Short mmCIF file of C-alpha atoms and ligand atoms in Angstrom, two decimals:
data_model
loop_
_atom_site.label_atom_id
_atom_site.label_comp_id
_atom_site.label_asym_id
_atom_site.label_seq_id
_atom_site.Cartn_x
_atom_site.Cartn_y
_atom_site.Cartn_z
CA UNK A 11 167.24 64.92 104.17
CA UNK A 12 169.86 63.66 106.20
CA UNK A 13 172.49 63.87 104.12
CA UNK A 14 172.15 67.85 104.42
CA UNK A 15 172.28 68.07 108.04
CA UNK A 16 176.57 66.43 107.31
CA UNK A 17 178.06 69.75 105.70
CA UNK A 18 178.66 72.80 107.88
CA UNK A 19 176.31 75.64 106.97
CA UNK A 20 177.49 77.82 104.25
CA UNK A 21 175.81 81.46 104.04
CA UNK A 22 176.49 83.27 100.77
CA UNK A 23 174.58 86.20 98.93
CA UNK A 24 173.61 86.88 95.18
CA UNK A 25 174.50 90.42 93.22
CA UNK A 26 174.03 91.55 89.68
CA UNK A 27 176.26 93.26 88.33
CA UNK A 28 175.26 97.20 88.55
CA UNK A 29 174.48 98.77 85.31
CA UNK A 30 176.32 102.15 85.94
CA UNK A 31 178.51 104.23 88.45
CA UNK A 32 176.02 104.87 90.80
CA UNK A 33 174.95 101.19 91.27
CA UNK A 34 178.77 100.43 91.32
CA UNK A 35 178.74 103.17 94.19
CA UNK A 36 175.78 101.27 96.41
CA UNK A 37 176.94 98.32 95.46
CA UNK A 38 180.72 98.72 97.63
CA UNK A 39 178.32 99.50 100.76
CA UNK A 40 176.28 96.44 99.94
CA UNK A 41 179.48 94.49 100.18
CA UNK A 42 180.62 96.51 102.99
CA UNK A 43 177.98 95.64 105.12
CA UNK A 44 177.33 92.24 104.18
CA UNK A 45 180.80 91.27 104.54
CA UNK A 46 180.53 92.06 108.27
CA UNK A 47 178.17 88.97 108.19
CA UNK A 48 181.08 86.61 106.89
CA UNK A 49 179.60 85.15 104.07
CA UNK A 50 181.13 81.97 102.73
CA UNK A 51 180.84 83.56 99.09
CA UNK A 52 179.29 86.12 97.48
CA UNK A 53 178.04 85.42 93.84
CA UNK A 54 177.33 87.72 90.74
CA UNK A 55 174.59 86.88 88.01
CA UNK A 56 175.95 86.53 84.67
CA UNK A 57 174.43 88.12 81.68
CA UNK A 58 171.19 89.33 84.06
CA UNK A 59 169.48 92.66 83.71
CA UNK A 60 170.79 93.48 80.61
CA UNK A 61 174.18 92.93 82.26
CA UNK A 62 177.11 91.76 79.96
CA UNK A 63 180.16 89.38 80.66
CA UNK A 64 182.54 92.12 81.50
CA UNK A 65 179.45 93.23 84.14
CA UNK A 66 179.93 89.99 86.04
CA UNK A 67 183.72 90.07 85.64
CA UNK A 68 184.01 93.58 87.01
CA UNK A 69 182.20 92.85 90.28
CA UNK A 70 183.88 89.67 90.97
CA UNK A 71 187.06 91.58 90.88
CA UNK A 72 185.35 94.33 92.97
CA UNK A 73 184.52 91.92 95.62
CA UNK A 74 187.64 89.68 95.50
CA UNK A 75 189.37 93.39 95.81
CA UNK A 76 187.72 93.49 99.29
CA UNK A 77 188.90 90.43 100.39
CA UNK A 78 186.17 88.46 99.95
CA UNK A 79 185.52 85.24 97.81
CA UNK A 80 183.57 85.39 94.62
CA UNK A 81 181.90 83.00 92.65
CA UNK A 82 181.38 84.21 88.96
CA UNK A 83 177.74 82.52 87.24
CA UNK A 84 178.67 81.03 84.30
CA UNK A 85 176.05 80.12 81.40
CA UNK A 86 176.49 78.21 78.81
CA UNK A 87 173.78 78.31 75.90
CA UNK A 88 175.35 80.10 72.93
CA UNK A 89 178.64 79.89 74.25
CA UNK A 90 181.70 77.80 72.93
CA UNK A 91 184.01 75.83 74.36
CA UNK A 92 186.67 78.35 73.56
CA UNK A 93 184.49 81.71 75.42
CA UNK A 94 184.12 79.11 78.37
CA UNK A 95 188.22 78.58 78.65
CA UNK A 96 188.86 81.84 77.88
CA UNK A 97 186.34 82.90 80.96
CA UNK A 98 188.13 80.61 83.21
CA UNK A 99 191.52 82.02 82.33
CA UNK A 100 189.94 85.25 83.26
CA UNK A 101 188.98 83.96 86.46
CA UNK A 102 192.29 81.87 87.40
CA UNK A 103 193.99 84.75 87.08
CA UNK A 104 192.44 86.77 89.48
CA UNK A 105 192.73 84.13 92.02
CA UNK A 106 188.65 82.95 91.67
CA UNK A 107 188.43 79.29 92.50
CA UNK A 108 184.65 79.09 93.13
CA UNK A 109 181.64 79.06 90.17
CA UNK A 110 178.03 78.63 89.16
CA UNK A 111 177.56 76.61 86.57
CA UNK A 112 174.25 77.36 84.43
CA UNK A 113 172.57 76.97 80.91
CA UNK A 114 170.78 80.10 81.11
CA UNK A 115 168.02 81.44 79.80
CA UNK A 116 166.93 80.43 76.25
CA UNK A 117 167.20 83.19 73.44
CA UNK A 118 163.72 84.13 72.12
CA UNK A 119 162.17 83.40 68.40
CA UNK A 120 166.50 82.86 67.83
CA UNK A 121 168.30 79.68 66.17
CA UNK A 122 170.26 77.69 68.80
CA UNK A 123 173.76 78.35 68.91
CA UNK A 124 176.93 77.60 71.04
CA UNK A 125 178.29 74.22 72.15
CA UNK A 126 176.37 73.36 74.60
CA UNK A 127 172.71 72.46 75.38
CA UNK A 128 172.13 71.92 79.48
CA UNK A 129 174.56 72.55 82.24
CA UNK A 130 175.73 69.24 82.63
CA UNK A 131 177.52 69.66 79.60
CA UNK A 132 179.08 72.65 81.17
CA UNK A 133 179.67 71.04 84.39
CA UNK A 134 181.40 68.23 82.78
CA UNK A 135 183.39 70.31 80.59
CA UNK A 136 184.78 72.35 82.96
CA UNK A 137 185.60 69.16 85.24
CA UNK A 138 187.66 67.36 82.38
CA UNK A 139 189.26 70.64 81.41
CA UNK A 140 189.94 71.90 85.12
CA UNK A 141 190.08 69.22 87.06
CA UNK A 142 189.43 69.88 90.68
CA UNK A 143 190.74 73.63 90.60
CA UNK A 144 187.15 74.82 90.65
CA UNK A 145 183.98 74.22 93.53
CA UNK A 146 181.02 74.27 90.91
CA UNK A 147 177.92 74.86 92.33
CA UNK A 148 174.78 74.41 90.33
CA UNK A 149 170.83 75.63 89.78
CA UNK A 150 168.22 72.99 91.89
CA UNK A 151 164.43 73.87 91.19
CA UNK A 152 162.19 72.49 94.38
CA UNK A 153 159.12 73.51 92.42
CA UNK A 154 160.57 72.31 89.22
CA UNK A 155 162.34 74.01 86.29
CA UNK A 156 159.42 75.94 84.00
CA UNK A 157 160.54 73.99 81.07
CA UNK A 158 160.89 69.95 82.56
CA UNK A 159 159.20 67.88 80.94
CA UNK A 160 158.12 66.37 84.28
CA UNK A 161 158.81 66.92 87.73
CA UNK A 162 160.54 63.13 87.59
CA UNK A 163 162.72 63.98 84.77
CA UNK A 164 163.44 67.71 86.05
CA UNK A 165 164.75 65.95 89.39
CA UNK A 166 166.79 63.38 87.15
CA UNK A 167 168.25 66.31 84.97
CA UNK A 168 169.42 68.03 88.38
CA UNK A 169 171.24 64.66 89.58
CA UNK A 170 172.71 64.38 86.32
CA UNK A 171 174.70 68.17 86.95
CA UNK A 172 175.87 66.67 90.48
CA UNK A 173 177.56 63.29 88.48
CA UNK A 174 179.20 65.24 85.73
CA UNK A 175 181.05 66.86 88.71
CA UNK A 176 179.17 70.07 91.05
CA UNK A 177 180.00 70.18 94.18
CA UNK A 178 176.82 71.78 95.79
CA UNK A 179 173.65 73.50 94.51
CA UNK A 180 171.90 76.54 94.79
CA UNK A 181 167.61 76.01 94.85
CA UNK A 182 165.63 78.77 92.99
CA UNK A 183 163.40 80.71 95.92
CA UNK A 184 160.20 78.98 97.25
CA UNK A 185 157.52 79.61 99.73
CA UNK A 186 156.85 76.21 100.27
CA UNK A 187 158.64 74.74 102.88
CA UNK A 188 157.46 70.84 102.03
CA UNK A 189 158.33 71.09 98.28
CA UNK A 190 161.95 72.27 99.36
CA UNK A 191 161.72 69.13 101.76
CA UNK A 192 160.51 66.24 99.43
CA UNK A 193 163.08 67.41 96.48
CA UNK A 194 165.78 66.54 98.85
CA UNK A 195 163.98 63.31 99.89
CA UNK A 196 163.78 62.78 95.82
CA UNK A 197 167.04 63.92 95.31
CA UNK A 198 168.25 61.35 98.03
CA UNK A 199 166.99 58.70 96.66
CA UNK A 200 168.64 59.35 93.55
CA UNK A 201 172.23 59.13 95.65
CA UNK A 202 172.71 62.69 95.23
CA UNK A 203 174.23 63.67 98.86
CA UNK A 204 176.16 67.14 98.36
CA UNK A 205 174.64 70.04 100.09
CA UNK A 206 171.68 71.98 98.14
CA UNK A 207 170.97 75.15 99.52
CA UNK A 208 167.90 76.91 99.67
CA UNK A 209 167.59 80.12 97.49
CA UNK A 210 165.96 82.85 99.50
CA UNK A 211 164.26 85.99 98.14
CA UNK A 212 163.51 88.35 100.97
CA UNK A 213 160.34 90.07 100.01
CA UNK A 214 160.30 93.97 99.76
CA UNK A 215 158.24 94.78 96.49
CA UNK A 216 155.23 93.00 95.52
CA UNK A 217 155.00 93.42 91.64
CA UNK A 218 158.82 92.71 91.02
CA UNK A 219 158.54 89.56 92.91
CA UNK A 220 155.48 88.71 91.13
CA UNK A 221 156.84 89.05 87.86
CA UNK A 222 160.35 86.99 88.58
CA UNK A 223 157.63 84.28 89.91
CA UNK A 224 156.00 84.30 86.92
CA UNK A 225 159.16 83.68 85.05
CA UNK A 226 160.89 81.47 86.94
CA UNK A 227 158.27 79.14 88.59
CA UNK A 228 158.86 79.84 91.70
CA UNK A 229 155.08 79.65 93.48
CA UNK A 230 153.65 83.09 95.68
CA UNK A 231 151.18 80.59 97.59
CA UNK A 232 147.45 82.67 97.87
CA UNK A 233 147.53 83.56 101.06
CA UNK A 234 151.11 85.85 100.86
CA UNK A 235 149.86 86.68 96.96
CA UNK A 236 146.55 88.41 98.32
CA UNK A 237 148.13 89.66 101.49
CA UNK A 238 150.51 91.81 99.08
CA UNK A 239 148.00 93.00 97.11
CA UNK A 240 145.98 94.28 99.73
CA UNK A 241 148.64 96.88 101.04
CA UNK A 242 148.75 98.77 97.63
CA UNK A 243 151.05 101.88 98.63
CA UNK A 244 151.80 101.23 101.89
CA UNK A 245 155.03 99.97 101.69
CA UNK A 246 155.96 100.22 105.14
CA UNK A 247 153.55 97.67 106.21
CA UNK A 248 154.04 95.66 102.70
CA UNK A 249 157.93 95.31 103.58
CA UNK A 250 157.02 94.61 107.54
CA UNK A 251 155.16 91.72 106.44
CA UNK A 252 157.31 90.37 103.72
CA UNK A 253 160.42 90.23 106.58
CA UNK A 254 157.85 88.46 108.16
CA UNK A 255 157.54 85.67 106.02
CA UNK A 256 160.51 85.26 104.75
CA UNK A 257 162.16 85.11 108.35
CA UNK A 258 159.71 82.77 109.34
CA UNK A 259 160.76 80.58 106.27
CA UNK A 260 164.18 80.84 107.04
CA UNK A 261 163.59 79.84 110.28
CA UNK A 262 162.13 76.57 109.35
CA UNK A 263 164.50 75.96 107.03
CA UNK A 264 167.18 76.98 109.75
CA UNK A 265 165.47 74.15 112.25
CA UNK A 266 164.97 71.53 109.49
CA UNK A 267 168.92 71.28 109.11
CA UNK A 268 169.28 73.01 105.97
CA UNK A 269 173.05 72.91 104.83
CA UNK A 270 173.02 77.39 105.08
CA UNK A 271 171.04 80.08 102.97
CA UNK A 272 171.40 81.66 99.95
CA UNK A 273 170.02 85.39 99.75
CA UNK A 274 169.10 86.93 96.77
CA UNK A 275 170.41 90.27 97.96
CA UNK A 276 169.09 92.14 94.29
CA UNK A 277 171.99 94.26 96.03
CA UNK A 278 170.55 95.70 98.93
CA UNK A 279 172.23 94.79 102.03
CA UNK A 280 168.85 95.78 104.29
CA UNK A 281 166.35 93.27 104.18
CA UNK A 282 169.52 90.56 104.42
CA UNK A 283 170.59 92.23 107.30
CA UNK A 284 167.34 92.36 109.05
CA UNK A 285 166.47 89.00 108.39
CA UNK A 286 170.16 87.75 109.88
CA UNK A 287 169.36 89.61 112.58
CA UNK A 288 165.59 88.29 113.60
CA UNK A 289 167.41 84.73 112.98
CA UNK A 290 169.98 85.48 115.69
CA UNK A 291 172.87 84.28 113.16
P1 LIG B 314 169.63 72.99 83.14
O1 LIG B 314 170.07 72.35 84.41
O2 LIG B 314 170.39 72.71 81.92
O3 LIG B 314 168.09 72.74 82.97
C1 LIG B 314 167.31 73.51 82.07
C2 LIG B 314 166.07 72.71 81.66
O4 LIG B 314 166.47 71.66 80.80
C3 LIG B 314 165.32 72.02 82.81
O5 LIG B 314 163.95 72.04 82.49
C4 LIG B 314 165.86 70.60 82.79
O6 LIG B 314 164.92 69.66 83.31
C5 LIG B 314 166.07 70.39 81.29
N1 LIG B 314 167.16 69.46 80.98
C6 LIG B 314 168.36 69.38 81.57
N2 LIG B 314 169.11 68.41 81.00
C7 LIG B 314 168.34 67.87 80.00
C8 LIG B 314 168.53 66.84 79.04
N3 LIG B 314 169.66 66.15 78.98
N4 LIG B 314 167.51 66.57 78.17
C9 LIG B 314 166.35 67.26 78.22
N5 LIG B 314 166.11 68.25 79.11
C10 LIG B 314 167.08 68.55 79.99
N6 LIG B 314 170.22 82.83 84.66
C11 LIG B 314 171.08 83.68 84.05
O7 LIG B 314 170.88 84.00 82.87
N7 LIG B 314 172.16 84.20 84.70
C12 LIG B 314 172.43 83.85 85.99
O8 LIG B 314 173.41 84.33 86.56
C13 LIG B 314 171.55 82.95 86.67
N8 LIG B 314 171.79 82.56 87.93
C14 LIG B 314 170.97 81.63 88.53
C15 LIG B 314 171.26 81.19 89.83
C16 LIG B 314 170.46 80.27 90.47
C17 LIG B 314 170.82 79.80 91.87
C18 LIG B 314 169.31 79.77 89.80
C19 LIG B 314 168.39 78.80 90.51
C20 LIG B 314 168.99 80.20 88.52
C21 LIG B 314 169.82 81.12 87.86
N9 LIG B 314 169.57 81.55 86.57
C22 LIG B 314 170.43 82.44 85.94
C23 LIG B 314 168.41 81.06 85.82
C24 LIG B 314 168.77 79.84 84.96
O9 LIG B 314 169.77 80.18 84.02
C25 LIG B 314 167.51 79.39 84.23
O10 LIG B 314 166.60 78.84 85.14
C26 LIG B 314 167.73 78.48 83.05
O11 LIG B 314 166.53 78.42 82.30
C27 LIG B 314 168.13 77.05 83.44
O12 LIG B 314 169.43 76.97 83.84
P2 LIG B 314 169.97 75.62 84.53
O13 LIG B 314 171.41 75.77 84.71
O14 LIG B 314 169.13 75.25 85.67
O15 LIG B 314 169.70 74.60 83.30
#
């Protein structure tokens, strides 16, 4: 854990790219009003909801446009060496120095394709190809990756992305405050020592965060699971609570020495804002 509290806190915030005009629309205010919080970065999802490549390179260019830096998610699985320069081109030339290197998601019932198998081999590639001209930051799981073999292998995987070359990672949301802690602890041990931030999912709508928990991994404990349920419609006191908790969270992560936060906006600048408020950042 110590070697997190070394790095000066870095704040950044996750969008998708918006599937039409209208979500391009909300999506300038988003920025608007999050860039007022100085963000170190602001990232965009690659390939997510239904999104495509041009999606992600779209909004980076929206949000480099208004002055801010972006960091494009890259994945790799089904994806050649070739798409992954030609991306990188793409990004050079609008001035992007910062990424997220990823495997993705694996295709359903579909042959394996592409050059690459985990996101080391992406890491690494981009490293021997690039050099130093890009921070890489990369995907940690405190509760474990769904498809890890074991949670001792899964934490070996993640080390092996930091020695091809990342600079920094990026944790998938938790609830659990003591899994976050002991994966660093692990993590240590392993002489990883660049800073892994903490993923956090501010928590506004109960059956949307149940079902990316159910996908990803990432555990609701009981307590905030049945809590949820119980307000049914009443979203007003559903939303109060979830601020709740996930300000409360932030706040221990805040006093633990955690090297920043990392919001997973789902680009709404709101709950962000409230929460960065309550924490008196
Ligand atoms: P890896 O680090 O490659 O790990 C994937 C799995 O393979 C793990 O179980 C790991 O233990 C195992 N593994 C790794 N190396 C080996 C090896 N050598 N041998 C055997 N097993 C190995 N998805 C998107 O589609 N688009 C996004 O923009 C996106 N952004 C994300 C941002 C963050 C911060 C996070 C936490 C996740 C994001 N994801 C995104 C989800 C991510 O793509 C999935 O979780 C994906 O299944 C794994 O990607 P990874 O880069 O962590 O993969």
């Amino acid at each position: 854990m110590d070697t997190q509290k070394k790095s000066p806190r870095i704040f950044s915030f996750e969008f998708f790219p918006p599937r039409n005009d209208e979500g391009q629309g909300k999506l300038h205010e988003t920025i608007q009003q999050l860039g007022q919080l100085r963000p170190k970065f602001f990232s965009v999802t690659f390939g997510a909801g239904g999104s495509t490549r041009a999606g992600t390179y779209e909004t980076v260019k929206q949000i480099h446009a208004l002055g801010h830096q972006a960091a494009p998610h890259i994945s790799c699985i089904g994806t050649s060496r070739a798409d992954v320069l030609a991306l990188l081109d793409s990004y050079r030339q609008l001035g992007i120095r910062h990424l997220v290197a990823l495997r993705g998601d694996l295709p359903r019932d579909a042959p394996k394709t592409g050059d690459f198998d985990f996101a080391n081999e992406l890491v690494a590639f981009i490293r021997a190809e690039t050099g130093n001209e890009f921070t890489i930051e990369v995907a940690a799981y405190p509760e474990f990756h769904p498809e890890a073999s074991s949670a001792q292998d899964d934490i070996r995987h993640f080390a092996d992305k930091i020695k091809a070359g990342a600079n920094s990672a990026i944790t998938q949301y938790f609830f659990d405050v003591d899994a976050y802690w002991r994966f660093l602890d692990d993590c240590e041990s392993l002489g990883v020592d660049v800073p892994i931030v903490p993923g956090v999912m501010p928590i506004t709508n109960y059956k949307q965060l149940a079902r990316f928990s159910d996908a990803c991994g990432a555990e609701i404990p009981r307590w905030i699971r049945r809590r949820l349920e119980g307000f049914g419609d009443d979203l007003d006191s559903l939303r109060a609570f979830g601020l709740d908790v996930t300000t409360e969270l932030c706040d221990r992560l805040l006093s633990g020495g955690v090297p920043g936060l990392h919001f997973y906006t789902l680009n709404r600048a709101g709950p962000t804002c409230t929460i960065w408020e309550r924490l008196g950042l």
